[in-house]
XYZ file of C-alpha atoms in Angstrom:
579
model
C -5.705 -0.801 67.104
C -2.563 1.167 66.194
C 0.022 -0.653 64.065
C 3.106 -1.829 65.778
C 6.209 0.278 65.190
C 9.746 -0.326 66.147
C 12.739 1.958 65.491
C 13.679 0.187 62.183
C 9.964 0.435 61.025
C 9.763 4.191 61.529
C 13.063 4.782 59.932
C 13.066 2.309 57.141
C 9.701 3.610 55.833
C 11.685 6.810 55.048
C 14.321 4.828 53.220
C 16.448 3.802 56.053
C 18.718 6.828 56.739
C 17.983 7.082 60.465
C 17.982 3.339 60.790
C 21.724 3.280 59.813
C 22.475 5.971 62.461
C 20.742 4.095 65.151
C 22.506 0.915 64.304
C 25.939 2.687 64.142
C 25.282 4.009 67.620
C 24.561 0.668 69.013
C 20.981 1.523 69.907
C 19.027 -0.980 72.167
C 15.781 0.924 72.061
C 13.002 -1.710 72.169
C 10.313 -1.668 69.556
C 7.503 -1.615 72.010
C 8.997 1.441 73.816
C 9.140 3.459 70.515
C 5.603 2.080 69.619
C 4.407 4.062 72.653
C 6.000 7.200 71.207
C 4.468 6.531 67.693
C 1.050 5.639 69.103
C 1.010 8.866 71.283
C 1.819 11.042 68.171
C -0.672 9.210 66.039
C -3.474 9.659 68.648
C -2.772 13.215 69.015
C -4.423 13.550 72.249
C -2.908 15.458 75.268
C -3.235 12.568 77.698
C -1.325 10.115 75.516
C 1.276 12.690 74.614
C 1.849 13.703 78.213
C 2.173 10.197 79.479
C 5.016 9.614 77.079
C 6.651 12.965 77.835
C 6.766 12.112 81.563
C 8.567 8.712 81.070
C 11.977 10.293 81.357
C 13.987 7.097 81.001
C 12.290 6.340 77.676
C 12.850 9.969 76.385
C 16.524 9.880 77.519
C 17.019 6.579 75.734
C 15.284 7.917 72.571
C 17.325 11.231 72.670
C 20.544 9.240 72.793
C 19.579 6.678 70.324
C 17.947 8.855 67.612
C 17.800 12.511 67.994
C 15.604 13.022 64.946
C 12.784 10.841 66.344
C 13.100 12.722 69.677
C 12.969 16.046 68.069
C 9.848 14.942 65.941
C 8.110 13.810 69.105
C 8.839 17.015 71.017
C 7.571 19.272 68.131
C 4.339 17.066 67.873
C 3.932 17.502 71.586
C 4.451 21.255 71.354
C 1.882 21.595 68.564
C -0.667 19.554 70.410
C -0.353 21.717 73.537
C -0.465 24.786 71.523
C -3.746 23.823 69.858
C -5.116 22.855 73.251
C -4.133 26.399 74.601
C -1.757 24.944 77.116
C 0.837 27.639 76.238
C 3.415 27.126 78.973
C 3.665 23.368 78.183
C 3.800 24.082 74.430
C 6.752 26.603 75.207
C 8.528 24.103 77.190
C 8.304 21.527 74.456
C 9.494 23.807 71.622
C 12.346 24.935 73.765
C 13.607 21.315 74.306
C 13.259 20.522 70.591
C 15.304 23.592 69.835
C 17.842 22.654 72.334
C 18.306 19.363 70.778
C 18.443 20.622 67.265
C 21.146 22.990 68.157
C 23.179 20.136 69.939
C 22.948 17.816 67.076
C 22.651 20.073 63.944
C 24.196 23.345 64.808
C 23.259 26.810 65.828
C 22.237 27.982 62.426
C 20.536 24.892 60.995
C 17.478 25.700 58.777
C 15.359 23.187 60.847
C 15.514 25.743 63.722
C 13.527 28.381 61.796
C 9.930 26.862 61.883
C 10.114 25.908 65.682
C 11.612 29.352 66.627
C 8.899 31.173 64.766
C 6.190 28.979 66.329
C 7.654 29.601 69.760
C 7.609 33.287 69.033
C 3.965 33.394 68.161
C 3.169 31.877 71.654
C 4.758 34.830 73.337
C 2.577 37.316 75.019
C 5.107 40.227 75.028
C 5.440 41.587 71.451
C 9.190 42.361 72.103
C 9.716 38.617 73.023
C 7.777 37.673 69.885
C 9.812 40.023 67.671
C 13.089 38.510 69.108
C 12.081 35.038 68.119
C 10.822 35.972 64.680
C 14.078 37.758 63.941
C 16.194 34.752 64.972
C 14.043 32.649 62.651
C 14.273 35.194 59.827
C 18.076 35.490 60.320
C 18.484 31.707 59.808
C 16.376 31.676 56.862
C 18.028 34.599 55.217
C 21.549 33.101 55.931
C 20.581 29.827 54.321
C 18.484 30.932 51.260
C 20.052 34.269 50.469
C 19.017 37.642 51.373
C 17.354 38.438 47.895
C 15.428 35.001 47.765
C 11.730 35.801 47.200
C 10.790 32.880 49.533
C 11.587 35.379 52.417
C 8.832 37.820 51.488
C 6.064 36.320 53.800
C 8.303 35.965 56.639
C 9.525 39.592 56.311
C 6.077 40.753 56.248
C 5.128 39.072 59.499
C 8.340 40.345 61.020
C 7.827 43.800 59.944
C 4.186 43.760 61.305
C 5.381 42.716 64.743
C 8.179 45.238 64.606
C 5.670 47.992 63.974
C 3.636 46.952 67.020
C 6.741 47.149 69.292
C 7.854 50.489 67.892
C 4.393 51.931 68.418
C 4.422 50.742 71.973
C 7.815 52.156 72.578
C 6.763 55.518 71.141
C 3.670 55.462 73.433
C 5.926 55.184 76.381
C 8.287 57.931 75.054
C 11.072 55.577 74.241
C 12.943 55.975 70.865
C 12.546 52.801 68.719
C 15.790 51.141 67.553
C 17.238 51.993 64.209
C 15.359 50.468 61.406
C 17.151 47.521 59.769
C 18.659 48.029 56.225
C 16.272 47.637 53.384
C 15.807 44.276 51.743
C 18.262 43.851 49.028
C 17.082 44.594 45.396
C 16.071 41.494 43.732
C 18.182 40.515 40.681
C 16.833 41.400 37.256
C 14.666 38.838 35.573
C 16.606 36.813 33.050
C 14.962 36.012 29.707
C 13.830 32.352 29.379
C 16.099 31.647 26.484
C 19.133 32.791 28.591
C 18.549 30.878 31.812
C 19.591 27.407 32.588
C 16.360 26.232 34.070
C 12.698 25.962 32.732
C 9.557 26.889 34.493
C 6.807 24.027 34.687
C 3.295 24.767 35.380
C 1.310 21.925 37.045
C -2.329 21.698 38.007
C -3.282 20.283 41.435
C -6.329 19.133 43.362
C -5.973 18.353 47.059
C -7.829 17.572 50.279
C -5.285 19.374 52.239
C -6.476 22.357 54.382
C -4.734 25.585 53.703
C -2.492 26.755 56.538
C -3.047 30.426 55.999
C 0.628 31.021 55.203
C 1.649 32.397 51.744
C 5.121 30.824 51.340
C 4.863 28.287 48.637
C 6.254 25.360 50.699
C 3.875 26.195 53.457
C 0.544 26.939 51.718
C -0.716 23.337 52.636
C 0.110 21.136 55.623
C -1.272 17.679 56.684
C -4.835 18.646 57.903
C -7.889 17.293 56.039
C -10.114 19.969 54.237
C -12.552 20.078 51.325
C -11.332 19.294 47.835
C -9.803 22.408 46.308
C -7.859 23.087 43.088
C -5.231 25.271 41.549
C -1.972 25.565 39.808
C 1.719 25.689 40.697
C 5.084 26.724 39.239
C 8.122 24.744 39.644
C 11.643 25.573 38.340
C 13.519 22.660 36.825
C 17.231 22.841 36.074
C 17.936 22.222 32.295
C 21.208 20.244 33.103
C 19.593 17.997 35.642
C 20.131 14.325 34.981
C 16.954 12.558 33.605
C 15.137 10.848 36.516
C 16.800 12.993 39.162
C 15.062 15.315 41.669
C 17.932 17.686 42.925
C 17.001 19.557 46.011
C 18.727 22.325 48.152
C 19.611 21.725 51.750
C 21.626 18.653 51.164
C 23.925 17.648 53.941
C 25.862 15.495 51.469
C 26.638 18.304 49.039
C 26.484 21.197 51.656
C 24.171 23.085 49.172
C 21.756 25.021 51.204
C 20.774 28.019 49.130
C 18.122 27.122 46.539
C 19.523 27.900 42.987
C 17.053 27.206 40.010
C 20.071 26.214 37.924
C 20.922 23.330 40.262
C 17.854 22.603 42.266
C 14.140 21.969 41.711
C 12.107 24.585 43.550
C 8.458 25.025 44.129
C 7.999 28.749 43.203
C 4.328 29.540 43.697
C 1.037 27.806 44.581
C -2.157 29.570 43.189
C -5.547 28.322 44.157
C -8.393 28.389 41.453
C -11.638 29.585 42.810
C -13.822 26.660 41.743
C -13.767 23.298 40.231
C -15.382 24.547 36.842
C -12.612 27.177 36.429
C -9.980 24.625 37.135
C -11.431 22.123 34.578
C -11.731 24.977 32.121
C -7.913 25.788 32.528
C -6.883 22.126 32.215
C -9.234 21.761 29.126
C -7.549 24.909 27.510
C -4.078 23.584 28.244
C -4.985 20.119 26.694
C -6.644 21.739 23.677
C -3.546 23.797 22.940
C -1.364 20.594 22.842
C -0.726 18.390 19.908
C -1.013 15.020 21.607
C -3.624 16.022 24.130
C -2.245 13.983 26.953
C -2.889 14.071 30.751
C -1.424 12.295 33.626
C -2.480 12.386 37.248
C 0.161 11.600 39.818
C -0.916 10.461 43.355
C 1.991 10.501 45.944
C 2.812 8.246 48.873
C 3.236 8.345 52.526
C 5.361 10.888 54.496
C 5.092 13.415 51.554
C 4.575 16.989 51.763
C 2.456 19.043 49.164
C 5.891 20.554 48.168
C 7.607 17.244 47.568
C 4.555 15.835 45.668
C 4.548 18.985 43.375
C 8.348 18.640 42.730
C 7.790 14.911 41.668
C 4.992 15.805 39.467
C 7.085 18.346 37.597
C 9.961 15.986 37.200
C 7.858 13.575 35.724
C 6.169 16.134 33.426
C 9.659 17.159 32.078
C 11.129 13.692 31.938
C 8.017 12.275 30.157
C 8.011 15.261 27.752
C 4.374 15.581 28.483
C 2.425 17.206 25.674
C -0.773 18.175 27.650
C -1.514 18.786 31.283
C 0.287 17.252 34.372
C -2.000 17.075 37.306
C -1.053 16.233 41.028
C -3.785 14.887 43.324
C -2.261 15.429 46.902
C -4.037 13.698 49.748
C -3.318 15.141 53.239
C -0.418 13.080 54.352
C 1.158 14.279 57.688
C 4.570 14.244 55.988
C 6.056 12.762 59.194
C 7.923 9.650 60.079
C 5.667 9.213 62.981
C 2.369 9.424 61.117
C 2.152 6.168 59.212
C -0.995 5.165 61.090
C -2.623 8.550 60.480
C -1.739 8.458 56.791
C -3.175 4.961 56.693
C -6.555 6.236 58.057
C -6.553 9.053 55.636
C -6.338 7.029 52.528
C -9.267 4.886 53.843
C -11.483 8.006 54.245
C -14.677 6.943 52.319
C -15.552 10.661 51.413
C -12.095 11.444 50.217
C -12.119 8.330 47.972
C -15.457 9.331 46.591
C -14.142 12.774 45.738
C -11.127 11.175 44.123
C -13.187 8.857 42.045
C -15.306 11.793 40.841
C -12.350 13.972 40.047
C -10.606 11.208 38.003
C -13.826 10.618 36.025
C -14.184 14.359 35.437
C -10.564 14.555 34.077
C -11.195 11.609 31.806
C -14.603 12.758 30.415
C -14.474 16.499 30.345
C -11.068 17.888 29.451
C -10.855 16.627 25.897
C -7.774 14.524 26.683
C -7.288 11.710 24.192
C -4.787 9.865 26.530
C -5.272 9.824 30.365
C -2.649 8.150 32.284
C -2.656 7.573 36.098
C 0.365 7.087 38.110
C 0.541 6.208 41.921
C 3.431 5.805 44.217
C 3.729 3.837 47.487
C 0.617 4.496 49.816
C -0.873 6.495 46.930
C -1.831 3.369 45.322
C -4.421 2.648 48.001
C -6.020 5.948 47.187
C -6.026 5.189 43.374
C -7.082 1.504 43.508
C -9.909 2.322 45.914
C -11.075 5.213 43.709
C -10.883 2.893 40.636
C -12.803 0.217 42.511
C -15.719 2.853 42.829
C -15.343 3.903 39.168
C -15.470 0.223 38.124
C -18.709 -0.305 40.088
C -20.466 2.523 38.335
C -19.151 1.917 34.894
C -19.681 -1.780 34.304
C -19.932 -2.850 30.736
C -18.478 0.457 29.526
C -15.051 0.969 27.627
C -12.051 1.581 29.816
C -11.909 5.194 30.990
C -8.233 5.416 31.262
C -5.144 4.268 29.206
C -1.968 3.473 31.135
C -2.321 3.062 34.851
C 1.163 2.753 36.622
C 1.205 1.175 40.092
C 4.812 2.186 41.468
C 6.096 0.460 44.572
C 2.442 -0.219 45.661
C 1.996 -0.143 49.492
C -1.082 -2.168 49.256
C -1.964 -5.335 51.005
C -1.994 -8.448 48.605
C -5.330 -9.626 50.068
C -7.096 -6.362 49.287
C -5.579 -6.208 45.760
C -6.565 -9.678 44.888
C -10.123 -9.194 46.148
C -10.771 -5.835 44.274
C -8.669 -6.533 41.068
C -11.565 -8.125 39.031
C -13.468 -4.897 39.513
C -10.584 -2.534 38.783
C -8.982 -4.001 35.711
C -11.907 -3.122 33.186
C -11.389 0.598 34.129
C -8.052 1.048 31.962
C -6.417 -0.183 28.846
C -3.474 -1.570 30.779
C -1.965 -1.707 34.318
C 1.697 -1.932 34.919
C 3.127 -2.722 38.348
C 6.666 -1.763 39.058
C 7.979 -3.745 42.092
C 11.346 -4.451 43.628
C 13.015 -7.142 45.759
C 15.201 -4.251 47.269
C 12.246 -2.127 48.469
C 13.105 -1.995 52.207
C 10.109 0.392 52.850
C 7.644 -2.055 51.671
C 9.368 -4.917 53.347
C 8.836 -3.138 56.712
C 5.420 -2.131 55.861
C 4.449 -5.728 55.382
C 5.862 -6.397 59.085
C 3.960 -3.310 60.295
C 0.658 -4.495 58.686
C 1.094 -8.147 58.983
C 0.402 -8.659 55.139
C 3.019 -8.736 52.301
C 2.658 -5.662 49.842
C 1.971 -5.600 46.185
C 5.027 -3.743 45.277
C 7.343 -6.116 47.066
C 8.786 -8.331 44.436
C 10.346 -11.063 46.856
C 6.872 -12.727 46.008
C 5.784 -11.411 42.752
C 2.212 -10.379 42.278
C 0.659 -11.558 39.007
C -3.044 -11.136 37.870
C -4.745 -11.422 34.532
C -4.465 -7.998 32.939
C -1.548 -6.904 35.049
C 1.884 -6.301 33.462
C 4.273 -6.873 36.384
C 7.764 -5.737 36.123
C 10.506 -6.488 38.726
C 12.900 -3.443 38.701
C 15.477 -5.015 41.097
C 18.174 -5.369 38.445
C 17.612 -1.775 37.158
C 17.928 -0.172 40.567
C 21.503 -1.086 41.029
C 22.430 -0.302 44.743
C 19.447 1.802 45.297
C 16.662 0.758 47.679
C 14.097 0.229 44.700
C 11.270 2.590 46.112
C 11.449 5.098 43.441
C 12.722 3.091 40.541
C 9.686 4.093 38.284
C 10.855 7.737 38.244
C 14.573 7.077 38.003
C 16.444 3.813 37.028
C 13.454 2.377 35.294
C 12.348 5.625 33.554
C 13.229 4.376 30.121
C 10.888 1.499 30.410
C 8.152 3.864 31.922
C 8.596 6.115 28.887
C 7.864 3.116 26.609
C 4.801 2.291 28.402
C 3.245 5.810 28.680
C 4.478 7.260 25.319
C 3.872 4.206 23.032
C 1.775 1.700 24.917
C 4.391 -0.799 24.171
C 3.684 -4.260 25.448
C 6.421 -5.906 27.664
C 7.705 -8.300 24.990
C 8.284 -5.214 22.624
C 10.496 -3.443 25.220
C 13.874 -4.959 24.707
C 15.156 -3.789 28.115
C 12.942 -6.464 29.683
C 12.973 -10.203 29.675
C 10.367 -12.565 30.683
C 10.440 -14.668 33.948
C 8.230 -17.210 35.690
C 5.876 -19.632 34.071
C 2.899 -19.244 31.734
C 0.598 -18.943 34.752
C 2.988 -16.712 36.699
C 4.634 -14.717 33.965
C 6.274 -11.458 34.979
C 9.111 -9.247 33.541
C 12.519 -8.336 34.803
C 15.291 -5.986 33.447
C 17.855 -8.040 31.506
C 20.378 -7.797 28.788
C 18.334 -7.779 25.668
C 19.490 -4.397 24.590
C 21.365 -1.461 26.154
C 19.037 1.141 27.661
C 20.555 3.955 25.579
C 19.568 2.012 22.369
C 16.045 1.586 23.614
C 15.770 5.103 24.714
C 16.993 6.291 21.289
C 14.443 4.235 19.284
C 11.510 5.052 21.714
C 12.386 8.824 21.499
C 12.561 8.622 17.615
C 8.997 7.265 17.577
C 7.754 9.740 20.138
C 9.312 12.650 18.076
C 8.178 11.746 14.685
C 4.717 10.576 15.689
C 4.747 6.994 14.511
C 6.866 3.994 13.858
C 6.829 4.374 10.030
C 7.687 7.959 10.190
C 10.453 7.266 12.588
C 11.856 4.474 10.464
C 11.779 6.783 7.394
C 13.555 9.581 9.298
C 16.241 7.184 10.414
C 16.782 5.828 6.896
C 17.150 9.378 5.714
C 19.729 10.276 8.127
C 21.837 7.075 7.813
C 23.690 7.887 4.604
C 25.202 11.093 5.688
C 25.752 10.100 9.437
C 29.370 10.106 10.744
C 30.749 6.661 11.812
C 29.980 7.088 15.373
C 26.396 8.232 14.800
C 25.790 5.603 12.148
C 26.400 2.736 14.573
C 23.734 4.284 17.030
C 21.291 4.779 14.214
C 21.697 1.146 12.907
C 21.170 -0.227 16.377
C 18.110 2.028 16.712
C 16.767 0.622 13.454
C 17.121 -2.982 14.856
C 15.354 -1.866 17.971
C 12.515 -0.195 16.059
C 11.964 -3.285 13.917
C 11.876 -5.395 16.988
C 9.493 -3.124 18.884
C 6.928 -2.798 16.322
C 5.282 -5.290 13.812
C 6.814 -5.221 10.385
C 5.162 -2.990 7.754
C 3.232 -4.824 5.069
């Protein structure tokens, strides 16, 4: 049975932006009505989609209340028709989606490009196909810049269709139109030392099926396929604030052109031919590092491969990883209307068996001395279910992993409580980051009829689980991404140094002895904690960090001396006193 969705549920699961628009517009769209739309998209069959598409009062109400959801439905409808070879119906749905995009977002909005190209590919006449592809290419070029390499695959497709049209004209004795001007010469490559961004290589494993497209952000979609492996390159601005993930195409900043000095960009996605070659590459990367670390990141609901890769690179940089960052990307549909579909995917038994085997191989065969696992939101279902399998096959053996981070876990409390005794032996320590402000999880609880592990309104406490309520750290934010942002300093203390909560002075205890958890408090300024943790990380140990600090103190200027003295106090509080 499909979950019950209302407008607020759909929008809040994407951090509430569209919910606010609907409320501002005074929407009276009923939950059961929108449920029909969500269920039709989720089922993906023509009959269900066509039934909703013929309910004109519902669609008119949806279009007036929330254009984004209306557009998403029309695009899903068009794709379903196209896959069923019902071309005319697909064309009509694409055209309606394009009409509403133009009305609500403008004539040159980037979101027009993909449906324009999809509509063009349905045209029988090559001249009509060429016209649509030219419109899509013009918008992309206008937004991202004429010299941007992301245009290459689109330009290649466009030139291929133009050749077909020109040959047809020549066969009929008609002179072809003048050739377009050549593509601009790409700017010269800037030496790494002179550019204000760094290039970060990550490793990936995924069950996403390839789309057949070559653009980095389109290599993988949301369809399920066999597990494949590879690498990806992400550019990360050097001046980016720690914990931030700056992206282009922001309607708040009006920055639409990707700029590696200001934005994080997925530059390339490179498959590796087989698992053995992939593991050999990871092993070589770890072997060349000093600390021999690895972390595996598993993303959440409504996340594309591109978005997951950018988050993995952000964590690799902000955590100053000395080893190999690995992304496992499960085939999320990356759509507001696909929560139920994503839910079924993360329960796929064969997928979970593959993930359990992959995590085991990373831990046992790469030479990593510290293996950390980080899951976000619905990705926690993948991780915990995989660990349940690992626990069943490794009973009585030492823990396979070091730090396991459960961030904003969209996991039912009853499932977690039932499986926890089998999971806890698989790692040295588990840390749960939860928030009372996490609206996404609050709505998930309503949708699923069960409170979520990452919702700190009722804190989840288990033996062997270190639960941290990040509400005070998140400020005015929604709390769904605290682990990678406002709570990052504590996250560093866990992963870098395996500090217990009572050694992390940014935290304070809460609850009783039986229900103890941790919250962000006023024990010390975050800046002091970060300085102390980084000194230990940089110098390699607490004694070496303390020695370096003592050596620097005598000659330090007054403003630096105060910081160093506070860092010394933090160090002695974080670690047991030397004998």
